[in-house]
mmCIF file with all atom_site columns, C-alpha atoms in Angstrom:
data_model
loop_
_atom_site.group_PDB
_atom_site.id
_atom_site.type_symbol
_atom_site.label_atom_id
_atom_site.label_alt_id
_atom_site.label_comp_id
_atom_site.label_asym_id
_atom_site.label_entity_id
_atom_site.label_seq_id
_atom_site.pdbx_PDB_ins_code
_atom_site.Cartn_x
_atom_site.Cartn_y
_atom_site.Cartn_z
_atom_site.occupancy
_atom_site.B_iso_or_equiv
_atom_site.pdbx_formal_charge
_atom_site.auth_seq_id
_atom_site.auth_comp_id
_atom_site.auth_asym_id
_atom_site.auth_atom_id
_atom_site.pdbx_PDB_model_num
ATOM 1   C CA . UNK A 1 1   ? 48.853 37.705 29.224 1.00 0.00 ? 1   UNK A CA 1
ATOM 2   C CA . UNK A 1 2   ? 51.224 37.340 26.383 1.00 0.00 ? 2   UNK A CA 1
ATOM 3   C CA . UNK A 1 3   ? 48.895 36.509 23.464 1.00 0.00 ? 3   UNK A CA 1
ATOM 4   C CA . UNK A 1 4   ? 45.370 37.326 22.744 1.00 0.00 ? 4   UNK A CA 1
ATOM 5   C CA . UNK A 1 5   ? 42.855 34.599 22.064 1.00 0.00 ? 5   UNK A CA 1
ATOM 6   C CA . UNK A 1 6   ? 41.442 34.021 18.605 1.00 0.00 ? 6   UNK A CA 1
ATOM 7   C CA . UNK A 1 7   ? 38.420 35.827 17.856 1.00 0.00 ? 7   UNK A CA 1
ATOM 8   C CA . UNK A 1 8   ? 35.477 35.027 15.484 1.00 0.00 ? 8   UNK A CA 1
ATOM 9   C CA . UNK A 1 9   ? 33.114 37.474 14.005 1.00 0.00 ? 9   UNK A CA 1
ATOM 10  C CA . UNK A 1 10  ? 30.256 36.937 11.722 1.00 0.00 ? 10  UNK A CA 1
ATOM 11  C CA . UNK A 1 11  ? 30.208 38.546 8.292  1.00 0.00 ? 11  UNK A CA 1
ATOM 12  C CA . UNK A 1 12  ? 27.118 40.569 9.287  1.00 0.00 ? 12  UNK A CA 1
ATOM 13  C CA . UNK A 1 13  ? 28.740 41.922 12.195 1.00 0.00 ? 13  UNK A CA 1
ATOM 14  C CA . UNK A 1 14  ? 32.023 42.704 10.761 1.00 0.00 ? 14  UNK A CA 1
ATOM 15  C CA . UNK A 1 15  ? 30.406 44.702 7.945  1.00 0.00 ? 15  UNK A CA 1
ATOM 16  C CA . UNK A 1 16  ? 28.112 46.630 10.376 1.00 0.00 ? 16  UNK A CA 1
ATOM 17  C CA . UNK A 1 17  ? 31.053 47.474 12.681 1.00 0.00 ? 17  UNK A CA 1
ATOM 18  C CA . UNK A 1 18  ? 33.333 48.484 9.873  1.00 0.00 ? 18  UNK A CA 1
ATOM 19  C CA . UNK A 1 19  ? 30.691 50.940 8.765  1.00 0.00 ? 19  UNK A CA 1
ATOM 20  C CA . UNK A 1 20  ? 30.263 52.035 12.433 1.00 0.00 ? 20  UNK A CA 1
ATOM 21  C CA . UNK A 1 21  ? 33.866 52.673 12.906 1.00 0.00 ? 21  UNK A CA 1
ATOM 22  C CA . UNK A 1 22  ? 34.154 54.541 9.573  1.00 0.00 ? 22  UNK A CA 1
ATOM 23  C CA . UNK A 1 23  ? 31.582 56.927 10.679 1.00 0.00 ? 23  UNK A CA 1
ATOM 24  C CA . UNK A 1 24  ? 33.117 57.822 14.026 1.00 0.00 ? 24  UNK A CA 1
ATOM 25  C CA . UNK A 1 25  ? 35.709 60.601 14.266 1.00 0.00 ? 25  UNK A CA 1
ATOM 26  C CA . UNK A 1 26  ? 38.983 59.223 16.084 1.00 0.00 ? 26  UNK A CA 1
ATOM 27  C CA . UNK A 1 27  ? 38.828 61.640 19.009 1.00 0.00 ? 27  UNK A CA 1
ATOM 28  C CA . UNK A 1 28  ? 35.114 60.887 19.552 1.00 0.00 ? 28  UNK A CA 1
ATOM 29  C CA . UNK A 1 29  ? 35.896 57.210 20.543 1.00 0.00 ? 29  UNK A CA 1
ATOM 30  C CA . UNK A 1 30  ? 39.487 56.774 22.026 1.00 0.00 ? 30  UNK A CA 1
ATOM 31  C CA . UNK A 1 31  ? 39.111 52.803 21.599 1.00 0.00 ? 31  UNK A CA 1
ATOM 32  C CA . UNK A 1 32  ? 38.546 52.974 17.911 1.00 0.00 ? 32  UNK A CA 1
ATOM 33  C CA . UNK A 1 33  ? 41.973 51.772 16.904 1.00 0.00 ? 33  UNK A CA 1
ATOM 34  C CA . UNK A 1 34  ? 41.813 48.753 19.336 1.00 0.00 ? 34  UNK A CA 1
ATOM 35  C CA . UNK A 1 35  ? 38.372 47.641 18.137 1.00 0.00 ? 35  UNK A CA 1
ATOM 36  C CA . UNK A 1 36  ? 39.552 47.923 14.546 1.00 0.00 ? 36  UNK A CA 1
ATOM 37  C CA . UNK A 1 37  ? 42.832 45.958 15.346 1.00 0.00 ? 37  UNK A CA 1
ATOM 38  C CA . UNK A 1 38  ? 40.623 43.375 16.570 1.00 0.00 ? 38  UNK A CA 1
ATOM 39  C CA . UNK A 1 39  ? 38.442 43.249 13.659 1.00 0.00 ? 39  UNK A CA 1
ATOM 40  C CA . UNK A 1 40  ? 41.363 43.138 11.436 1.00 0.00 ? 40  UNK A CA 1
ATOM 41  C CA . UNK A 1 41  ? 42.620 40.098 13.247 1.00 0.00 ? 41  UNK A CA 1
ATOM 42  C CA . UNK A 1 42  ? 39.128 38.406 13.376 1.00 0.00 ? 42  UNK A CA 1
ATOM 43  C CA . UNK A 1 43  ? 38.306 35.094 11.776 1.00 0.00 ? 43  UNK A CA 1
ATOM 44  C CA . UNK A 1 44  ? 35.246 36.011 9.769  1.00 0.00 ? 44  UNK A CA 1
ATOM 45  C CA . UNK A 1 45  ? 32.565 33.425 9.188  1.00 0.00 ? 45  UNK A CA 1
ATOM 46  C CA . UNK A 1 46  ? 29.239 32.788 7.812  1.00 0.00 ? 46  UNK A CA 1
ATOM 47  C CA . UNK A 1 47  ? 26.620 33.302 10.840 1.00 0.00 ? 47  UNK A CA 1
ATOM 48  C CA . UNK A 1 48  ? 25.585 29.616 9.856  1.00 0.00 ? 48  UNK A CA 1
ATOM 49  C CA . UNK A 1 49  ? 29.043 28.383 10.594 1.00 0.00 ? 49  UNK A CA 1
ATOM 50  C CA . UNK A 1 50  ? 29.718 30.133 13.998 1.00 0.00 ? 50  UNK A CA 1
ATOM 51  C CA . UNK A 1 51  ? 30.488 28.134 17.143 1.00 0.00 ? 51  UNK A CA 1
ATOM 52  C CA . UNK A 1 52  ? 27.553 28.313 19.726 1.00 0.00 ? 52  UNK A CA 1
ATOM 53  C CA . UNK A 1 53  ? 29.638 29.557 22.455 1.00 0.00 ? 53  UNK A CA 1
ATOM 54  C CA . UNK A 1 54  ? 30.996 32.979 20.663 1.00 0.00 ? 54  UNK A CA 1
ATOM 55  C CA . UNK A 1 55  ? 30.070 36.244 21.568 1.00 0.00 ? 55  UNK A CA 1
ATOM 56  C CA . UNK A 1 56  ? 28.434 38.308 18.567 1.00 0.00 ? 56  UNK A CA 1
ATOM 57  C CA . UNK A 1 57  ? 26.488 41.259 18.550 1.00 0.00 ? 57  UNK A CA 1
ATOM 58  C CA . UNK A 1 58  ? 23.181 41.194 20.450 1.00 0.00 ? 58  UNK A CA 1
ATOM 59  C CA . UNK A 1 59  ? 24.564 38.177 22.572 1.00 0.00 ? 59  UNK A CA 1
ATOM 60  C CA . UNK A 1 60  ? 23.808 38.022 26.195 1.00 0.00 ? 60  UNK A CA 1
ATOM 61  C CA . UNK A 1 61  ? 27.093 36.980 27.943 1.00 0.00 ? 61  UNK A CA 1
ATOM 62  C CA . UNK A 1 62  ? 28.177 36.382 31.633 1.00 0.00 ? 62  UNK A CA 1
ATOM 63  C CA . UNK A 1 63  ? 31.638 37.747 32.249 1.00 0.00 ? 63  UNK A CA 1
ATOM 64  C CA . UNK A 1 64  ? 33.931 38.540 34.980 1.00 0.00 ? 64  UNK A CA 1
ATOM 65  C CA . UNK A 1 65  ? 36.311 41.445 35.320 1.00 0.00 ? 65  UNK A CA 1
ATOM 66  C CA . UNK A 1 66  ? 39.396 40.109 37.108 1.00 0.00 ? 66  UNK A CA 1
ATOM 67  C CA . UNK A 1 67  ? 40.507 43.583 38.627 1.00 0.00 ? 67  UNK A CA 1
ATOM 68  C CA . UNK A 1 68  ? 37.453 43.742 40.615 1.00 0.00 ? 68  UNK A CA 1
ATOM 69  C CA . UNK A 1 69  ? 36.251 40.098 40.418 1.00 0.00 ? 69  UNK A CA 1
ATOM 70  C CA . UNK A 1 70  ? 32.832 41.603 39.431 1.00 0.00 ? 70  UNK A CA 1
ATOM 71  C CA . UNK A 1 71  ? 30.480 39.307 37.431 1.00 0.00 ? 71  UNK A CA 1
ATOM 72  C CA . UNK A 1 72  ? 28.276 40.941 34.877 1.00 0.00 ? 72  UNK A CA 1
ATOM 73  C CA . UNK A 1 73  ? 25.494 39.691 32.616 1.00 0.00 ? 73  UNK A CA 1
ATOM 74  C CA . UNK A 1 74  ? 24.856 42.119 29.730 1.00 0.00 ? 74  UNK A CA 1
ATOM 75  C CA . UNK A 1 75  ? 24.069 41.981 26.010 1.00 0.00 ? 75  UNK A CA 1
ATOM 76  C CA . UNK A 1 76  ? 26.485 43.512 23.678 1.00 0.00 ? 76  UNK A CA 1
ATOM 77  C CA . UNK A 1 77  ? 24.575 46.076 21.492 1.00 0.00 ? 77  UNK A CA 1
ATOM 78  C CA . UNK A 1 78  ? 25.471 48.578 18.838 1.00 0.00 ? 78  UNK A CA 1
ATOM 79  C CA . UNK A 1 79  ? 25.375 52.265 20.533 1.00 0.00 ? 79  UNK A CA 1
ATOM 80  C CA . UNK A 1 80  ? 21.775 52.667 19.224 1.00 0.00 ? 80  UNK A CA 1
ATOM 81  C CA . UNK A 1 81  ? 20.568 49.814 21.119 1.00 0.00 ? 81  UNK A CA 1
ATOM 82  C CA . UNK A 1 82  ? 21.892 50.896 24.865 1.00 0.00 ? 82  UNK A CA 1
ATOM 83  C CA . UNK A 1 83  ? 18.995 52.073 27.096 1.00 0.00 ? 83  UNK A CA 1
ATOM 84  C CA . UNK A 1 84  ? 18.640 52.705 30.850 1.00 0.00 ? 84  UNK A CA 1
ATOM 85  C CA . UNK A 1 85  ? 17.981 49.183 31.904 1.00 0.00 ? 85  UNK A CA 1
ATOM 86  C CA . UNK A 1 86  ? 21.393 48.575 32.774 1.00 0.00 ? 86  UNK A CA 1
ATOM 87  C CA . UNK A 1 87  ? 21.414 45.330 31.264 1.00 0.00 ? 87  UNK A CA 1
ATOM 88  C CA . UNK A 1 88  ? 23.028 46.319 27.789 1.00 0.00 ? 88  UNK A CA 1
ATOM 89  C CA . UNK A 1 89  ? 26.738 47.416 26.939 1.00 0.00 ? 89  UNK A CA 1
ATOM 90  C CA . UNK A 1 90  ? 27.791 49.068 23.725 1.00 0.00 ? 90  UNK A CA 1
ATOM 91  C CA . UNK A 1 91  ? 30.304 47.661 21.696 1.00 0.00 ? 91  UNK A CA 1
ATOM 92  C CA . UNK A 1 92  ? 31.933 51.127 21.728 1.00 0.00 ? 92  UNK A CA 1
ATOM 93  C CA . UNK A 1 93  ? 32.524 50.930 25.679 1.00 0.00 ? 93  UNK A CA 1
ATOM 94  C CA . UNK A 1 94  ? 35.859 49.311 26.489 1.00 0.00 ? 94  UNK A CA 1
ATOM 95  C CA . UNK A 1 95  ? 34.615 46.049 27.821 1.00 0.00 ? 95  UNK A CA 1
ATOM 96  C CA . UNK A 1 96  ? 31.996 45.758 25.248 1.00 0.00 ? 96  UNK A CA 1
ATOM 97  C CA . UNK A 1 97  ? 34.918 45.853 22.638 1.00 0.00 ? 97  UNK A CA 1
ATOM 98  C CA . UNK A 1 98  ? 36.873 43.256 24.422 1.00 0.00 ? 98  UNK A CA 1
ATOM 99  C CA . UNK A 1 99  ? 34.009 40.841 24.687 1.00 0.00 ? 99  UNK A CA 1
ATOM 100 C CA . UNK A 1 100 ? 33.235 40.562 20.775 1.00 0.00 ? 100 UNK A CA 1
ATOM 101 C CA . UNK A 1 101 ? 34.362 37.331 19.209 1.00 0.00 ? 101 UNK A CA 1
ATOM 102 C CA . UNK A 1 102 ? 35.658 35.676 22.430 1.00 0.00 ? 102 UNK A CA 1
ATOM 103 C CA . UNK A 1 103 ? 34.432 32.170 23.264 1.00 0.00 ? 103 UNK A CA 1
ATOM 104 C CA . UNK A 1 104 ? 33.352 30.758 26.626 1.00 0.00 ? 104 UNK A CA 1
ATOM 105 C CA . UNK A 1 105 ? 36.382 30.403 28.603 1.00 0.00 ? 105 UNK A CA 1
ATOM 106 C CA . UNK A 1 106 ? 38.620 32.984 26.836 1.00 0.00 ? 106 UNK A CA 1
ATOM 107 C CA . UNK A 1 107 ? 40.133 35.892 28.797 1.00 0.00 ? 107 UNK A CA 1
ATOM 108 C CA . UNK A 1 108 ? 41.597 38.982 27.391 1.00 0.00 ? 108 UNK A CA 1
ATOM 109 C CA . UNK A 1 109 ? 43.316 42.119 28.360 1.00 0.00 ? 109 UNK A CA 1
ATOM 110 C CA . UNK A 1 110 ? 41.794 45.404 27.040 1.00 0.00 ? 110 UNK A CA 1
ATOM 111 C CA . UNK A 1 111 ? 42.681 49.047 27.478 1.00 0.00 ? 111 UNK A CA 1
ATOM 112 C CA . UNK A 1 112 ? 40.651 50.871 30.335 1.00 0.00 ? 112 UNK A CA 1
ATOM 113 C CA . UNK A 1 113 ? 39.215 54.339 29.871 1.00 0.00 ? 113 UNK A CA 1
ATOM 114 C CA . UNK A 1 114 ? 41.151 55.541 32.633 1.00 0.00 ? 114 UNK A CA 1
ATOM 115 C CA . UNK A 1 115 ? 44.392 53.947 31.781 1.00 0.00 ? 115 UNK A CA 1
ATOM 116 C CA . UNK A 1 116 ? 45.841 50.617 32.469 1.00 0.00 ? 116 UNK A CA 1
ATOM 117 C CA . UNK A 1 117 ? 44.492 47.372 31.487 1.00 0.00 ? 117 UNK A CA 1
ATOM 118 C CA . UNK A 1 118 ? 41.106 45.322 32.286 1.00 0.00 ? 118 UNK A CA 1
ATOM 119 C CA . UNK A 1 119 ? 41.250 41.400 32.424 1.00 0.00 ? 119 UNK A CA 1
ATOM 120 C CA . UNK A 1 120 ? 37.717 40.083 31.072 1.00 0.00 ? 120 UNK A CA 1
ATOM 121 C CA . UNK A 1 121 ? 37.074 36.471 31.222 1.00 0.00 ? 121 UNK A CA 1
ATOM 122 C CA . UNK A 1 122 ? 33.943 34.881 29.408 1.00 0.00 ? 122 UNK A CA 1
ATOM 123 C CA . UNK A 1 123 ? 32.047 32.809 31.884 1.00 0.00 ? 123 UNK A CA 1
ATOM 124 C CA . UNK A 1 124 ? 29.173 31.886 29.465 1.00 0.00 ? 124 UNK A CA 1
ATOM 125 C CA . UNK A 1 125 ? 27.578 32.710 26.410 1.00 0.00 ? 125 UNK A CA 1
ATOM 126 C CA . UNK A 1 126 ? 23.776 32.803 27.804 1.00 0.00 ? 126 UNK A CA 1
ATOM 127 C CA . UNK A 1 127 ? 22.222 33.785 24.456 1.00 0.00 ? 127 UNK A CA 1
ATOM 128 C CA . UNK A 1 128 ? 23.649 34.001 20.926 1.00 0.00 ? 128 UNK A CA 1
ATOM 129 C CA . UNK A 1 129 ? 21.439 35.090 18.279 1.00 0.00 ? 129 UNK A CA 1
ATOM 130 C CA . UNK A 1 130 ? 23.006 32.679 15.567 1.00 0.00 ? 130 UNK A CA 1
ATOM 131 C CA . UNK A 1 131 ? 22.611 29.578 17.849 1.00 0.00 ? 131 UNK A CA 1
ATOM 132 C CA . UNK A 1 132 ? 18.717 30.716 18.272 1.00 0.00 ? 132 UNK A CA 1
ATOM 133 C CA . UNK A 1 133 ? 18.518 30.636 14.214 1.00 0.00 ? 133 UNK A CA 1
ATOM 134 C CA . UNK A 1 134 ? 18.261 34.526 14.323 1.00 0.00 ? 134 UNK A CA 1
ATOM 135 C CA . UNK A 1 135 ? 20.625 35.110 11.207 1.00 0.00 ? 135 UNK A CA 1
ATOM 136 C CA . UNK A 1 136 ? 19.107 38.461 10.019 1.00 0.00 ? 136 UNK A CA 1
ATOM 137 C CA . UNK A 1 137 ? 18.745 40.623 13.201 1.00 0.00 ? 137 UNK A CA 1
#
């Protein structure tokens, strides 16, 4: 894959993620630079102007990892929102970082923790807080 798809991030998500990244030591989170690079290239929008098919924080998304052809349905959360349910993925997980800002149908290659690349495809944004009118979550 030669070019990355465009990504869209809400002002609120951008500000919160920027603060989160600033608080993390570089060696605690190997994907920190990659997530920062994604935020740096993102189109930042007001939550009310966000297209309804874009993955934001607290969105539930159905996606496929091409290398294993496995499909997942997970909610993208901040690290403190991860629980034992297995239904949430942290923004700090490699796949979590890859999901942010993509729209339904988009694919992206992302560094995997053990080396190599993951290819992730957004199948459906099942739930998006902004689409539901939840702007202050």
